[in-house]
Structures are given as C-alpha cells and as structure tokens.
Coordinates of C-alpha atoms and ligand atoms in Angstrom, one line a residue:
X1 CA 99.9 105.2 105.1
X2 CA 100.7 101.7 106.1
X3 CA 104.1 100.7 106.0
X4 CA 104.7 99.1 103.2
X5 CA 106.9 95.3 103.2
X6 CA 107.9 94.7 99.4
X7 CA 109.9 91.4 97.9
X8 CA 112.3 92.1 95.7
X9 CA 112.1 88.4 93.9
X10 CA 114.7 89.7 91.6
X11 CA 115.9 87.0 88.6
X12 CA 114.8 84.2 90.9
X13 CA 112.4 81.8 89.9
X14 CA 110.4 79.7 87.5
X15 CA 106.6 80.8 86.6
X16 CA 105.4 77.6 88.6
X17 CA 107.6 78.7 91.6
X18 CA 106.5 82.1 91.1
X19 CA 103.2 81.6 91.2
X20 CA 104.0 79.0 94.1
X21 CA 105.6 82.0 96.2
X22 CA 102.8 84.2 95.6
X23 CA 99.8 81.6 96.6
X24 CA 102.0 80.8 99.7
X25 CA 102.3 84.4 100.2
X26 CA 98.5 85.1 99.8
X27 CA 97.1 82.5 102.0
X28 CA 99.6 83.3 105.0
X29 CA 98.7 86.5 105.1
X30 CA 95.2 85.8 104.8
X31 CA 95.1 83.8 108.1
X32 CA 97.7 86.8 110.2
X33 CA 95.9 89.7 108.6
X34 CA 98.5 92.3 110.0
X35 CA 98.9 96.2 109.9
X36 CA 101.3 96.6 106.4
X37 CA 100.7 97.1 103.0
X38 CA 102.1 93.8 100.9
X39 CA 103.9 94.2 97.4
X40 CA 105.6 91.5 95.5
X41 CA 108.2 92.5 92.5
X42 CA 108.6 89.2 90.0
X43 CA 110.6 88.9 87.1
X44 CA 108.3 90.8 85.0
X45 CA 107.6 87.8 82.9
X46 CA 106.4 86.0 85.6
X47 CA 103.9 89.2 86.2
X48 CA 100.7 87.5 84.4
X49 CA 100.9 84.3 86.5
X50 CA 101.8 86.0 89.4
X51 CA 98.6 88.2 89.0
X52 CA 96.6 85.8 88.5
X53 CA 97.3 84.2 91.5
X54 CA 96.9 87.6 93.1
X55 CA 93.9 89.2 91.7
X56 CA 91.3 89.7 94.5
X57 CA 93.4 89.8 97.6
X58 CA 95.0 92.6 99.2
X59 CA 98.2 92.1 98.0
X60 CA 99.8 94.6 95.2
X61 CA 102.2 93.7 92.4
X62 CA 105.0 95.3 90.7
X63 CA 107.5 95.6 88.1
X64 CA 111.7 96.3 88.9
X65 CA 112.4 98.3 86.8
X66 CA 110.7 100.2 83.6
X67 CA 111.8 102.3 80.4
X68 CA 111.5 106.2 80.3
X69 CA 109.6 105.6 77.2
X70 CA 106.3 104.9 76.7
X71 CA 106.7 102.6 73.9
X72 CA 109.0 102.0 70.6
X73 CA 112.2 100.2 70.0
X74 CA 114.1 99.6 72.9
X75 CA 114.7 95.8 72.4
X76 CA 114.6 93.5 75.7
X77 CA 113.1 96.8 77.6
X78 CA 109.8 96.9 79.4
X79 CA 107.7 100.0 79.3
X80 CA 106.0 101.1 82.6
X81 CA 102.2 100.8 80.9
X82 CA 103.2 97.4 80.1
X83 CA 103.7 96.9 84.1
X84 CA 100.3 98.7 84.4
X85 CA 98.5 96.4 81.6
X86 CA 99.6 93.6 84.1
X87 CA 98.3 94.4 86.8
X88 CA 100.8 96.0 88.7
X89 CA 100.5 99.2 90.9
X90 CA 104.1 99.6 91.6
X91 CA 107.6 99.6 90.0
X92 CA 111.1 99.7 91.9
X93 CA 113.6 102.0 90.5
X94 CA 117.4 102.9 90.4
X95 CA 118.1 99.7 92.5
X96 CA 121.5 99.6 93.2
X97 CA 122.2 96.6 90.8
X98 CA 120.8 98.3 87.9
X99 CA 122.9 101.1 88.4
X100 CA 125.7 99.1 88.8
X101 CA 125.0 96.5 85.9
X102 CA 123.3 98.7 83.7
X103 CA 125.0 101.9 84.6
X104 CA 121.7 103.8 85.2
X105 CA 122.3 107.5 86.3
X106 CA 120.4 109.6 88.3
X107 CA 118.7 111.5 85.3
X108 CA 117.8 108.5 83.9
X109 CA 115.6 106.7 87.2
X110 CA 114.1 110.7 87.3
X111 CA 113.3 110.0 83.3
X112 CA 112.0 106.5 84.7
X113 CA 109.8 108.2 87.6
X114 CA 108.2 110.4 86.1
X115 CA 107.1 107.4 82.9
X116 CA 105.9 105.3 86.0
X117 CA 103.9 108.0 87.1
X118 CA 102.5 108.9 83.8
X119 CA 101.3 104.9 83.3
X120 CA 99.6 105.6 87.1
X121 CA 102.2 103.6 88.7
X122 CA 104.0 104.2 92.2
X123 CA 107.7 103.9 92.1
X124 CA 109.9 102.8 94.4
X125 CA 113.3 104.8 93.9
X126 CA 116.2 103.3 95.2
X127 CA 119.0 105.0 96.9
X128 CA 122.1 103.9 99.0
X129 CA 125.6 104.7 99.4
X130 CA 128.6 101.5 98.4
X131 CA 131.0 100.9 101.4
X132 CA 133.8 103.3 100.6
X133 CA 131.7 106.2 100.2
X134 CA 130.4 105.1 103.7
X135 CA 134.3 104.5 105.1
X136 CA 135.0 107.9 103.8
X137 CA 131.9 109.6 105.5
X138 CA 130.5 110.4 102.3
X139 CA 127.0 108.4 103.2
X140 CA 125.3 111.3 102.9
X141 CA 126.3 112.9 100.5
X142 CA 126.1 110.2 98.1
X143 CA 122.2 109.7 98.9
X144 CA 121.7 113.4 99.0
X145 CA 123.0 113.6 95.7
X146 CA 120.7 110.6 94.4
X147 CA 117.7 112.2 95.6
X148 CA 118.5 115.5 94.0
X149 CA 119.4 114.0 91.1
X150 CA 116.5 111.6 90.9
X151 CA 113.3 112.0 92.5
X152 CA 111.2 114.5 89.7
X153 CA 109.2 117.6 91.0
X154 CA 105.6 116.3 92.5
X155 CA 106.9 112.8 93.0
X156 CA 104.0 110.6 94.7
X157 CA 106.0 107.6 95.2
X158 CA 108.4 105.9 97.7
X159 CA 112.2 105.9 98.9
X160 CA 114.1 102.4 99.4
X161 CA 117.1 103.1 101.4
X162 CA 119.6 100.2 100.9
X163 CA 123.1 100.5 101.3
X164 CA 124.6 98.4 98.8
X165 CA 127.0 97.1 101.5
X166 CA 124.6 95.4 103.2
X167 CA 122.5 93.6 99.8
X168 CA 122.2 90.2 100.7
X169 CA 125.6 89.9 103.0
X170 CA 123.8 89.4 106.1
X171 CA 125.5 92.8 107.3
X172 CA 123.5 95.8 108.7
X173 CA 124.2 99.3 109.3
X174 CA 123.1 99.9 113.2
X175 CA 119.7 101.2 114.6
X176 CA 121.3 104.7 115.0
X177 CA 122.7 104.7 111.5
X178 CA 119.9 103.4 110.1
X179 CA 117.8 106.3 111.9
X180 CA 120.5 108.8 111.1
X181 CA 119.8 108.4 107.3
X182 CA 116.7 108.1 107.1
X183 CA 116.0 111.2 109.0
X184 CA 118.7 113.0 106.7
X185 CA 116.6 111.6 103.6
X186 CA 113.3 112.8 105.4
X187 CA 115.0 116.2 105.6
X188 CA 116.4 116.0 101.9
X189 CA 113.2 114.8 100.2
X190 CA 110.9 118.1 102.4
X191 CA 113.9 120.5 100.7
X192 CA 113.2 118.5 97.0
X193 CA 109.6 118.3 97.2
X194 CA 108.6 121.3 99.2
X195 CA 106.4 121.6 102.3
X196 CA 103.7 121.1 100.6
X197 CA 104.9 117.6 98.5
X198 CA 103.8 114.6 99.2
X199 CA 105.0 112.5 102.2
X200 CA 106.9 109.3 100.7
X201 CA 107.5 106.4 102.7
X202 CA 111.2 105.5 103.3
X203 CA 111.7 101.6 103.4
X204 CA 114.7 100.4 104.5
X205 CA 116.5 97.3 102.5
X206 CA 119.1 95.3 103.1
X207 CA 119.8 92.2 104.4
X208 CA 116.4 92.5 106.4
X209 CA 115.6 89.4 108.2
X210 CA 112.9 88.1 110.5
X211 CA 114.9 88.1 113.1
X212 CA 115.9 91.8 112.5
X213 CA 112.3 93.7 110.8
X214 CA 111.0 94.3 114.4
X215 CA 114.1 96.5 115.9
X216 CA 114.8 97.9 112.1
X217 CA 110.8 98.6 111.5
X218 CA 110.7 100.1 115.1
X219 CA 112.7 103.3 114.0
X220 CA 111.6 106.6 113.7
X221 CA 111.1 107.6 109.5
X222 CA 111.2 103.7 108.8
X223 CA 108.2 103.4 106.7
X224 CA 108.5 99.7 105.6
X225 CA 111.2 97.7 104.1
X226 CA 112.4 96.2 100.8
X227 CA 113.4 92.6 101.0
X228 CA 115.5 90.8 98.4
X229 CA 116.8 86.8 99.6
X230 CA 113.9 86.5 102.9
X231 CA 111.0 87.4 100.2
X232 CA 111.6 84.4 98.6
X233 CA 110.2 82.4 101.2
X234 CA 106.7 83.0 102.4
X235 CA 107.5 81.9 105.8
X236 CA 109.9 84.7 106.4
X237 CA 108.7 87.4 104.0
X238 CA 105.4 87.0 106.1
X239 CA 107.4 87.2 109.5
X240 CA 108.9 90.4 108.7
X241 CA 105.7 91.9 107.5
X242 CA 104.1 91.2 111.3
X243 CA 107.2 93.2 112.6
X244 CA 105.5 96.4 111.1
X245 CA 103.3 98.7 113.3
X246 CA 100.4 100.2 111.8
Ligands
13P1 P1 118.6 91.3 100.5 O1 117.4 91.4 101.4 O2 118.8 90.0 99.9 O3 119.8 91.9 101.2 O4 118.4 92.3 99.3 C1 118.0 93.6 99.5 C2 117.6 94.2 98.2 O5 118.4 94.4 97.3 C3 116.2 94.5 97.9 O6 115.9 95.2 96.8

C-alpha cells in the first residue's frame, strides 16, 4: 500500500476555512502528483463541506473519532455510518487526547474498531506511550498493552504511533527510537493478528514537520504519518506528503 499522510485538523476551523484548507489541499496536490495516499480528518461537522470540495479527486476523508454503536441515544456522539453517509472512508481512533479528555479505554476504541469496520470504514487506531512511562522504560509496554487491548481480531485498518510527548511540542523521539517502536509494534500486531492478518500500516505522529517527514518517512516499518498543527496548512501538509516514497 501507499503510505498514507493524514491531517488531523482536530477542533480547528470554520466551514469556510475548512473547505478553504481542503480546496488548497486538492489543487496542490493536483499539480505535484506524488507517491502517498492523502486523508484529511475535519471536525466532523465540517465533513459535508469538506466533501464537497473533495468529491472526485484522489483525496480521502475521515471522521476522529466514532461511537461503538450504530445508532440511538448517545447525545453529542457521532456514529461511524454517519462518517460513512458523509463520505468518508476513514476514522481515527483512541487518539491520545480522547483518551485523555474522554477517558476512552482500550476496550472501548476495540468496541469502536470493530463499529468502523462494520459501517465499511478503515480506522486509524491510535497508540503511544506519555513521557513518564517513557522515562521509566515502560514505552513498550504501554503500546503493547494498547494494541492488545485494542486492535479486534481480523482488524483491516491502520496503527498511528504518536507518543503523546511529542503532540504538537515540536519534540521528537530519535530515528532509532522511532524505528525501535515501530518494529516492536510490527512484531506485536503479527502476534495479535496472526501470520496470516492483514498487514496495517504504521504512521508515525507527532510533531511531524516538513523539515522532519523525509528522515522520519525514510525508516524501516514507517508507513506514513499522522499530522496534527502542519496539516493545517496546505503548504506544509503537502511538503511532508512529497517526503513519502512509494
Ligand atoms: P502535531 O503534529 O501537532 O504534533 O499533532 C500530532 C497529532 O496529534 C496528530 O493526531
């Protein structure tokens, strides 16, 4: 698969700046035509005019977050067919600032996975480890545990690896880190899935720059990355996408 370079516009934006970003987004990558897949995540209320901007190019769509449910009464939720009657083909989950601010556990993003999957949409689950898990040398074992606890049986979807230590403070782990963990997560996710699983890619987030993607993109089991403050400009979001190899 391509690798895949996805915004994270998070709750940023008005629907004219929305829609804005995404025309910006369009037309620059119409005139570089590179090698990676393209995914912008809106506020889901700005989904519809962000579609419609969209529709007919090759760049995807998606929700951040969804309900386990289907449907019913789960005020100021949004359920993941809802995501699909919009257009979109993806959905991130289990970001770190959901689980943080909405005190989502690993049973619940599994319980989200598996709704996205049901509504025939690809998730993006989120994993990462806070800084004193990583001071104590418990890195791994927090995003082991993440992935055991939250990817379902026959997942077909993506891994975002994004250390919440490095969302949107300019800090990085380094290449070898970086390359450390997402070989670990390659090796966690063939033991969770089995050989004969599907292959997911494993983006890398974090404070993921243009001047950055190329060296970051460049390392072995770095399948694309997940971009929060650069994805809000076009300019930038666009630059990191030409770091990534086909
Ligand atoms: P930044 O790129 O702003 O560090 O955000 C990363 C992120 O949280 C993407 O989901």
């Amino acid at each position: 698969m391509a690798p895949l370079i996805a915004g994270n516009w998070k709750m940023h934006g008005s629907l004219a700046s929305a829609a804005a970003l995404a025309g910006a987004v369009r037309a620059g990558w119409q005139a570089r035509q590179g090698a990676a897949e393209l995914l912008v995540c809106p506020a889901a209320i700005h989904l519809p005019a962000v579609a419609a901007v969209l529709a007919g190019s090759p760049i995807a769509w998606g929700g951040q977050d969804c309900h386990a449910a289907p449907q019913g009464a789960h005020t100021g939720d949004i359920a993941a067919p809802m995501l699909a009657d919009c257009g979109a083909r993806y959905v991130i989950l289990g970001h770190s600032e959901r689980r943080a601010e909405h005190g989502e556990s690993d049973v619940a993003v599994r319980a989200k996975a598996m709704a996205a999957a049901a509504a025939g949409l690809r998730p993006i689950l989120c994993v990462g480890e806070n800084e004193a898990e990583r001071n104590a040398g418990q890195a791994e074992a927090r995003v082991g545990a993440q992935l055991r606890g939250g990817v379902p049986a026959g997942f077909a979807g993506d891994i975002a690896y994004e250390p919440v230590w490095a969302i949107g403070t300019g800090r990085t782990p380094t290449e070898a880190e970086v390359a450390a963990m997402h070989g670990f997560i390659r090796a966690t996710l063939r033991d969770v899935l089995g050989a004969g699983g599907a292959a997911p890619r494993i983006l890398y987030g974090g404070s993921v720059k243009p001047g950055n993607a190329a060296a970051l993109l460049g390392l072995a089991e770095v399948g694309g990355a997940l971009i929060g403050g650069a994805s809000l400009k076009a300019e930038d979001f666009l630059a990191i996408a030409m770091a990534a190899r086909g």
